[in-house]
PDB file of C-alpha atoms in Angstrom:
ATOM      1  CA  UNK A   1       7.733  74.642 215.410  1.00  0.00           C
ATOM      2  CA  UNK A   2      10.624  76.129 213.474  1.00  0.00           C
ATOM      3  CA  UNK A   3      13.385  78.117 214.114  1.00  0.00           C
ATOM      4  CA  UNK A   4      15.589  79.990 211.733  1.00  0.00           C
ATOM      5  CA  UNK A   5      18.624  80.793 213.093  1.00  0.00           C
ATOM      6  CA  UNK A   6      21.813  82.690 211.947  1.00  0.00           C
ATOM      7  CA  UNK A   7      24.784  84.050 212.547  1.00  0.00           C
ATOM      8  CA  UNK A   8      26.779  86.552 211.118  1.00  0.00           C
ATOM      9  CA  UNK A   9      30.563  86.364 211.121  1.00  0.00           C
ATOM     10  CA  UNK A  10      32.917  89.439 210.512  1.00  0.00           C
ATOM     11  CA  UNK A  11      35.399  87.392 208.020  1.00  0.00           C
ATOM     12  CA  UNK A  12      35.560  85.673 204.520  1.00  0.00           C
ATOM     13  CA  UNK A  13      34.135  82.398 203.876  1.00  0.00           C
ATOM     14  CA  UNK A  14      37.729  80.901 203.012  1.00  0.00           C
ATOM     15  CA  UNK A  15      38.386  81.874 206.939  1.00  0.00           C
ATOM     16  CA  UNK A  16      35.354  80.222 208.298  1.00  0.00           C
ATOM     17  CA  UNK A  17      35.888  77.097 206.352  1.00  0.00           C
ATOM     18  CA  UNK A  18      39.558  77.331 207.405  1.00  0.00           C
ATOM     19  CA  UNK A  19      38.373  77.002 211.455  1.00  0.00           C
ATOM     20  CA  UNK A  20      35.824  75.077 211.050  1.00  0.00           C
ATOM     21  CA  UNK A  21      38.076  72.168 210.082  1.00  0.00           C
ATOM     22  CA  UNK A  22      40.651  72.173 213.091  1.00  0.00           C
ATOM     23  CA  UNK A  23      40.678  69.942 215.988  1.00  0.00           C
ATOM     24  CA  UNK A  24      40.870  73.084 218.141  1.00  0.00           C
ATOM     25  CA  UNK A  25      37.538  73.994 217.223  1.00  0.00           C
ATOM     26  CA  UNK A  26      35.693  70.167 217.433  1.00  0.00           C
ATOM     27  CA  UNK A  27      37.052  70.137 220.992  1.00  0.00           C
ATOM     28  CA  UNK A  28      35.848  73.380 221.633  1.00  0.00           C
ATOM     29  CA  UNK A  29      32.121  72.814 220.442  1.00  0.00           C
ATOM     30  CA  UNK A  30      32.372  68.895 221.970  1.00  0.00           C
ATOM     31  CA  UNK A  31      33.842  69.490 225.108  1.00  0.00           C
ATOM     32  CA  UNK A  32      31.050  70.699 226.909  1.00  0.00           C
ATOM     33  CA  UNK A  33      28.898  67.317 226.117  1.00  0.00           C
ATOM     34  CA  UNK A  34      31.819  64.440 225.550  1.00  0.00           C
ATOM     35  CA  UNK A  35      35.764  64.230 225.159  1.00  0.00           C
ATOM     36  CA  UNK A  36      37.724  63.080 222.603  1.00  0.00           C
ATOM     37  CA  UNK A  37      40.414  60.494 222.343  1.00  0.00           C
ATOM     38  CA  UNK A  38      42.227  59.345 219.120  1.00  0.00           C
ATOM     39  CA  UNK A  39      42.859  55.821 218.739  1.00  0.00           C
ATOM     40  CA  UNK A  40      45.346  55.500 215.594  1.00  0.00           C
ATOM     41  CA  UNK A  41      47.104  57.654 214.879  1.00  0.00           C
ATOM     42  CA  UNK A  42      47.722  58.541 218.555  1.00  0.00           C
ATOM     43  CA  UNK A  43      47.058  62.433 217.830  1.00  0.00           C
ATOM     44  CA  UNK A  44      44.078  64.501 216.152  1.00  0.00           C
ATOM     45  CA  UNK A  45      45.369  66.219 212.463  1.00  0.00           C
ATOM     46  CA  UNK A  46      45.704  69.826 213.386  1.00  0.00           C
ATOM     47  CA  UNK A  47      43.632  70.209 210.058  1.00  0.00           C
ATOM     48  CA  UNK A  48      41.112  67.728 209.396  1.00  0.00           C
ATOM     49  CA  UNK A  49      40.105  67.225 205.788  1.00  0.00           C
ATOM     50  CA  UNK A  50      37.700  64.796 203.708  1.00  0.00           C
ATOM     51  CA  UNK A  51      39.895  61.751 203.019  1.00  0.00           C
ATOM     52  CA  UNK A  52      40.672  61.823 207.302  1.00  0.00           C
ATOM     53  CA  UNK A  53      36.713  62.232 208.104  1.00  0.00           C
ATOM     54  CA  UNK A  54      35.581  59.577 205.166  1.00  0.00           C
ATOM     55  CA  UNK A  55      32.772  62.078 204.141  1.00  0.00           C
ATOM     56  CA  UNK A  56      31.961  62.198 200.769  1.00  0.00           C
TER      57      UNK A  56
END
């Protein structure tokens, strides 16, 4: 079985990217399954961004 789900969102792309990338938002999606604690540096970035996640 397949789904195909979307979801449309009433804002640019540049926005969506913009939130998608804040600690506000990965505590709001995580929180209902696990919490997060940093470990070094002792807070989150307020903006996260590829050289903090090690993605490529």
């Amino acid at each position: 079985m397949q789904i195909d789900l979307a979801t449309q969102l009433p804002c640019p792309l540049s926005e969506v990217i913009a939130q998608v990338r804040t600690t506000r938002l990965l505590h709001q999606v995580a929180s209902p399954l696990l919490s997060l604690s940093p470990l070094a540096p002792a807070e989150f970035p307020d903006i996260w961004s590829e050289a903090l996640t090690g993605s490529r």
